[in-house]
Amino acid sequence: MPAHSLLPRVHEILRQPRADQAAAALALRDTLPAGQEAWNSDFGEGSLFDAFSGSTVARGVYAANRPYLRFAGAFRAIEVGGGNGRLWRGALPPDARGEIVVVDPHPRGADGVRAEAPVSVKVVHVQAPLESARLPEADVAVLSLVLHHVPGRDREQNRRHGLARAGKLDALAALRAPLVLVNEADIHCDVDLPAGDPVLLERLCDSYLRRFGVAIAADHDAETDPARRARLSTVLRDWALGQIEKASVSLADRDVYELDVPRWLELFAAAGLRVIDRRFTDRYQLFCQYVLSPGG
């Protein structure tokens, strides 16, 4: 195999018994060059997030969401977590009229959207977490790979687990839009799975090794630009394989509180959101898109 190939090494791990795959994945992680960039700390060109946003699985998310961003006239859209603005790249005509409200606690959380949106579209930055933000009414709200950073169902469940934080239902309650797009991975690793639970370890392996890890390794091996290939190697190391270690950290440090598809559907129903459509947006069946409307 070529010296830079990673996918065959990941496939070699997957041929082992599932109980042995976590240790093997972390062993592979330790052979890859360490990165210097913290998770979600930079969104500019050349960042790890920039490399992730060009990956096969991320492009599938953007492609699935863009058809819902076609407006007949003036509009207001809410995007939670602006990232590098890639969702809006080519999504709107140059003469579009409207407003994009970016909800992001990062001080530069709206910069990427401003760079990608037409100059005729106003971009407003609400620098706050979704669960504490005060938001206007909008035509559509996009929550793309952000709800999994909110632990638990609600404040009461989080309180029972020692977390003084709002939950996913509290975050959804902040939205006032007739159309809500949610994209999340199909994996259960929320607060009801404690640190050290073998089920939690298995779920993280299923998501970050067998699906996300395989997808990023395949993108890495197909990449011809050396700098981008190096960044994808770091994404595999730190954003995929390294996440397996979250099975042993405290709830507060886990940072990822994902649900599988049945649990997301139950949560949306509890939030009063009707599921208009849902589908996986990549061939690895990692990320699922939920098209929602109030009235569930």
Coordinates of C-alpha atoms in Angstrom, one line a residue:
M1 CA 0.0 0.0 0.0
P2 CA 1.2 3.6 -0.5
A3 CA 3.1 5.0 2.5
H4 CA 0.4 7.7 3.0
S5 CA -2.6 5.4 2.8
L6 CA -4.8 5.2 5.9
L7 CA -8.0 3.4 4.7
P8 CA -6.3 0.0 4.5
R9 CA -5.1 0.5 8.1
V10 CA -8.6 1.3 9.3
H11 CA -10.0 -1.7 7.4
E12 CA -7.4 -3.9 9.1
I13 CA -8.8 -2.7 12.5
L14 CA -12.3 -3.5 11.4
R15 CA -11.4 -7.1 10.7
Q16 CA -10.6 -7.6 14.3
P17 CA -13.3 -8.6 16.9
R18 CA -15.4 -5.6 17.9
A19 CA -14.2 -5.8 21.5
D20 CA -10.6 -5.2 20.3
Q21 CA -11.3 -2.4 17.9
A22 CA -11.2 0.5 20.4
A23 CA -7.6 -0.3 21.6
A24 CA -6.5 -0.9 18.0
A25 CA -8.0 2.4 16.8
L26 CA -6.2 4.3 19.6
A27 CA -3.0 2.5 18.7
L28 CA -3.4 3.8 15.1
R29 CA -4.2 7.2 16.4
D30 CA -0.8 7.3 18.3
T31 CA 1.1 6.6 15.0
L32 CA -0.3 9.7 13.3
P33 CA 1.3 13.2 13.6
A34 CA -0.2 15.2 16.4
G35 CA -2.1 18.3 15.6
Q36 CA -1.8 21.7 17.3
E37 CA -5.4 22.9 16.7
A38 CA -8.0 22.5 19.4
W39 CA -11.5 21.1 18.4
N40 CA -13.6 23.8 16.8
S41 CA -11.2 26.6 17.7
D42 CA -10.6 27.9 14.1
F43 CA -12.8 27.9 11.0
G44 CA -10.6 29.8 8.5
E45 CA -8.9 28.6 5.3
G46 CA -6.4 25.9 6.2
S47 CA -8.0 25.0 9.5
L48 CA -9.1 21.5 10.5
F49 CA -12.7 22.6 10.3
D50 CA -12.1 23.8 6.7
A51 CA -10.7 20.3 5.9
F52 CA -13.7 18.6 7.5
S53 CA -16.2 20.9 5.7
G54 CA -14.8 19.6 2.4
S55 CA -15.1 16.0 3.4
T56 CA -17.6 13.6 1.8
V57 CA -19.9 13.4 4.8
A58 CA -19.9 17.2 5.4
R59 CA -20.6 18.0 1.7
G60 CA -23.6 15.6 1.9
V61 CA -25.0 17.6 4.8
Y62 CA -24.7 20.9 2.9
A63 CA -26.1 19.5 -0.3
A64 CA -29.2 18.1 1.6
N65 CA -29.9 21.5 3.3
R66 CA -29.4 23.9 0.4
P67 CA -32.7 23.1 -1.4
Y68 CA -34.6 24.4 1.6
L69 CA -32.8 27.8 1.4
R70 CA -34.5 28.9 -1.8
F71 CA -36.7 31.9 -1.0
A72 CA -39.2 33.6 -3.3
G73 CA -38.5 37.1 -1.7
A74 CA -37.1 38.7 1.3
F75 CA -36.3 36.2 4.0
R76 CA -34.9 35.6 7.5
A77 CA -32.9 32.4 8.2
I78 CA -31.3 31.3 11.4
E79 CA -28.2 29.2 11.4
V80 CA -27.0 27.8 14.7
G81 CA -23.2 27.3 14.5
G82 CA -21.9 29.3 11.6
G83 CA -18.7 27.4 11.1
N84 CA -16.9 28.6 7.9
G85 CA -20.1 29.5 6.2
R86 CA -19.9 26.7 3.7
L87 CA -23.6 26.0 3.8
W88 CA -24.2 29.3 2.1
R89 CA -21.6 28.9 -0.7
G90 CA -23.7 29.3 -3.8
A91 CA -26.9 28.7 -2.0
L92 CA -28.4 32.1 -2.7
P93 CA -28.6 34.2 -5.9
P94 CA -26.3 37.3 -5.9
D95 CA -29.3 39.6 -5.6
A96 CA -31.0 37.8 -2.7
R97 CA -32.6 40.0 -0.1
G98 CA -32.8 39.0 3.5
E99 CA -31.1 38.3 6.8
I100 CA -29.2 35.4 8.2
V101 CA -29.0 35.3 12.0
V102 CA -26.0 33.3 13.1
V103 CA -26.2 31.9 16.6
D104 CA -22.7 31.0 17.8
P105 CA -20.9 31.6 21.1
H106 CA -17.6 31.9 19.2
P107 CA -16.6 35.6 18.8
R108 CA -15.9 35.1 15.1
G109 CA -18.8 32.7 14.7
A110 CA -20.5 34.7 11.9
D111 CA -17.4 35.6 9.9
G112 CA -17.6 32.6 7.6
V113 CA -21.3 33.3 6.8
R114 CA -20.5 36.9 6.0
A115 CA -17.8 35.8 3.6
E116 CA -20.1 33.4 1.7
A117 CA -23.5 35.3 1.7
P118 CA -24.3 37.8 -1.0
V119 CA -23.5 41.4 -0.1
S120 CA -27.3 42.2 -0.3
V121 CA -28.0 39.8 2.6
K122 CA -27.5 41.1 6.2
V123 CA -25.7 38.8 8.6
V124 CA -26.4 39.3 12.3
H125 CA -24.3 37.5 14.9
V126 CA -26.0 36.4 18.2
Q127 CA -23.0 35.5 20.3
A128 CA -24.6 33.0 22.7
P129 CA -25.4 29.3 23.0
L130 CA -28.7 28.4 21.4
E131 CA -30.4 27.4 24.7
S132 CA -29.9 31.0 26.1
A133 CA -30.3 33.0 22.9
R134 CA -33.2 35.4 22.2
L135 CA -34.1 34.9 18.6
P136 CA -36.6 36.5 16.2
E137 CA -39.1 34.7 14.1
A138 CA -37.6 33.3 10.9
D139 CA -38.6 31.4 7.7
V140 CA -36.1 28.6 8.4
A141 CA -33.8 27.5 11.2
V142 CA -30.8 25.3 10.4
L143 CA -29.1 23.3 13.2
S144 CA -26.4 21.4 11.5
L145 CA -24.2 19.2 13.7
V146 CA -24.7 21.4 16.8
L147 CA -27.5 19.9 19.0
H148 CA -25.1 17.1 20.0
H149 CA -23.1 19.7 22.0
V150 CA -26.2 20.1 24.3
P151 CA -26.3 17.4 26.9
G152 CA -29.5 15.6 28.0
R153 CA -33.2 15.9 27.2
D154 CA -33.9 18.9 29.6
R155 CA -32.6 20.6 32.7
E156 CA -34.2 18.0 35.0
Q157 CA -32.4 15.1 33.4
N158 CA -29.1 17.0 33.4
R159 CA -29.6 17.9 37.1
R160 CA -30.0 14.2 37.9
H161 CA -26.6 13.6 36.3
G162 CA -24.9 16.5 38.0
L163 CA -25.0 18.9 35.1
A164 CA -26.3 22.4 35.7
R165 CA -27.2 23.0 32.1
A166 CA -30.2 23.3 29.8
G167 CA -31.0 20.3 27.6
K168 CA -31.9 19.7 24.0
L169 CA -35.6 20.5 24.5
D170 CA -34.7 23.8 26.1
A171 CA -32.6 24.6 23.0
L172 CA -35.3 23.7 20.6
A173 CA -37.8 25.9 22.5
A174 CA -35.7 28.9 21.5
L175 CA -36.7 28.5 17.8
R176 CA -39.6 30.2 16.1
A177 CA -39.7 29.0 12.5
P178 CA -42.1 27.1 10.3
L179 CA -39.3 25.0 9.0
V180 CA -36.4 23.5 11.1
L181 CA -33.5 21.5 9.6
V182 CA -31.5 19.3 12.0
N183 CA -28.5 17.2 11.0
E184 CA -27.0 14.8 13.5
A185 CA -25.1 11.6 13.6
D186 CA -27.0 8.4 14.3
I187 CA -25.3 7.4 17.6
H188 CA -26.5 7.2 21.2
C189 CA -23.9 8.7 23.6
D190 CA -26.1 11.0 25.8
V191 CA -26.0 11.5 29.5
D192 CA -27.8 8.2 30.4
L193 CA -24.6 6.3 29.3
P194 CA -22.1 7.0 32.1
A195 CA -18.3 7.1 31.7
G196 CA -16.8 3.7 31.5
D197 CA -19.9 2.0 30.2
P198 CA -19.0 -0.6 27.6
V199 CA -22.1 0.3 25.6
L200 CA -20.8 3.9 25.4
L201 CA -17.4 2.7 24.2
E202 CA -19.1 0.5 21.5
R203 CA -21.3 3.4 20.3
L204 CA -18.4 5.8 20.0
C205 CA -16.4 3.1 18.0
D206 CA -19.4 2.6 15.7
S207 CA -19.6 6.3 14.9
Y208 CA -16.0 7.6 15.1
L209 CA -14.2 4.5 13.8
R210 CA -16.5 2.4 11.6
R211 CA -18.3 5.3 9.9
F212 CA -16.7 8.7 10.3
G213 CA -13.2 7.2 10.6
V214 CA -13.7 5.2 7.4
A215 CA -15.1 8.2 5.6
I216 CA -12.2 10.5 6.5
A217 CA -9.6 7.9 5.8
A218 CA -11.1 7.4 2.3
D219 CA -11.1 11.1 1.7
H220 CA -7.5 11.3 2.9
D221 CA -6.3 8.6 0.6
A222 CA -8.1 10.2 -2.4
E223 CA -6.6 13.7 -1.7
T224 CA -3.8 14.9 -4.0
D225 CA -3.0 18.1 -2.2
P226 CA -0.3 17.4 0.5
A227 CA -1.4 20.1 2.9
R228 CA -5.0 19.1 2.8
R229 CA -4.1 15.5 3.1
A230 CA -2.1 16.3 6.2
R231 CA -5.1 18.1 7.7
L232 CA -7.3 15.2 7.0
S233 CA -4.8 12.9 8.8
T234 CA -5.1 15.2 11.8
V235 CA -8.9 15.1 11.6
L236 CA -8.8 11.3 11.6
R237 CA -6.4 11.4 14.5
D238 CA -8.0 13.9 16.8
W239 CA -11.6 14.4 15.6
A240 CA -12.3 10.7 14.8
L241 CA -10.1 8.1 16.5
G242 CA -9.3 10.4 19.5
Q243 CA -13.0 10.8 20.3
I244 CA -13.1 7.1 21.3
E245 CA -11.4 8.2 24.5
K246 CA -14.5 10.3 25.4
A247 CA -15.9 7.0 26.7
S248 CA -13.8 7.4 29.9
V249 CA -14.1 11.1 30.6
S250 CA -16.6 12.8 32.9
L251 CA -20.0 13.8 31.5
A252 CA -19.1 17.5 31.6
D253 CA -16.0 16.8 29.5
R254 CA -17.6 14.5 27.0
D255 CA -18.8 17.4 24.8
V256 CA -20.7 15.0 22.5
Y257 CA -24.2 14.0 23.6
E258 CA -25.6 12.4 20.5
L259 CA -28.8 10.4 20.0
D260 CA -29.6 7.6 17.6
V261 CA -32.5 8.0 15.1
P262 CA -35.3 6.6 17.3
R263 CA -34.3 8.8 20.2
W264 CA -34.1 11.9 18.0
L265 CA -37.6 11.2 16.7
E266 CA -38.9 10.9 20.2
L267 CA -37.2 14.1 21.2
F268 CA -38.7 16.0 18.3
A269 CA -42.2 14.7 19.1
A270 CA -41.7 15.9 22.7
A271 CA -40.7 19.3 21.4
G272 CA -43.8 19.5 19.3
L273 CA -42.0 19.2 16.0
R274 CA -43.5 17.1 13.2
V275 CA -41.1 15.2 11.0
I276 CA -41.8 16.1 7.4
D277 CA -38.9 14.0 6.0
R278 CA -35.7 12.3 7.2
R279 CA -32.9 10.6 5.4
F280 CA -29.2 9.8 5.6
T281 CA -27.1 12.2 3.7
D282 CA -24.0 10.1 3.1
R283 CA -23.3 6.5 2.0
Y284 CA -21.8 5.7 5.4
Q285 CA -25.2 6.3 7.0
L286 CA -23.6 8.5 9.6
F287 CA -25.4 11.9 9.4
C288 CA -29.2 12.0 9.2
Q289 CA -31.2 15.0 8.1
Y290 CA -34.5 15.8 9.8
V291 CA -36.9 18.2 8.2
L292 CA -39.2 19.5 10.9
S293 CA -42.2 21.7 11.3
P294 CA -44.1 22.8 14.5
G295 CA -47.2 20.9 15.2
G296 CA -45.9 17.4 16.0

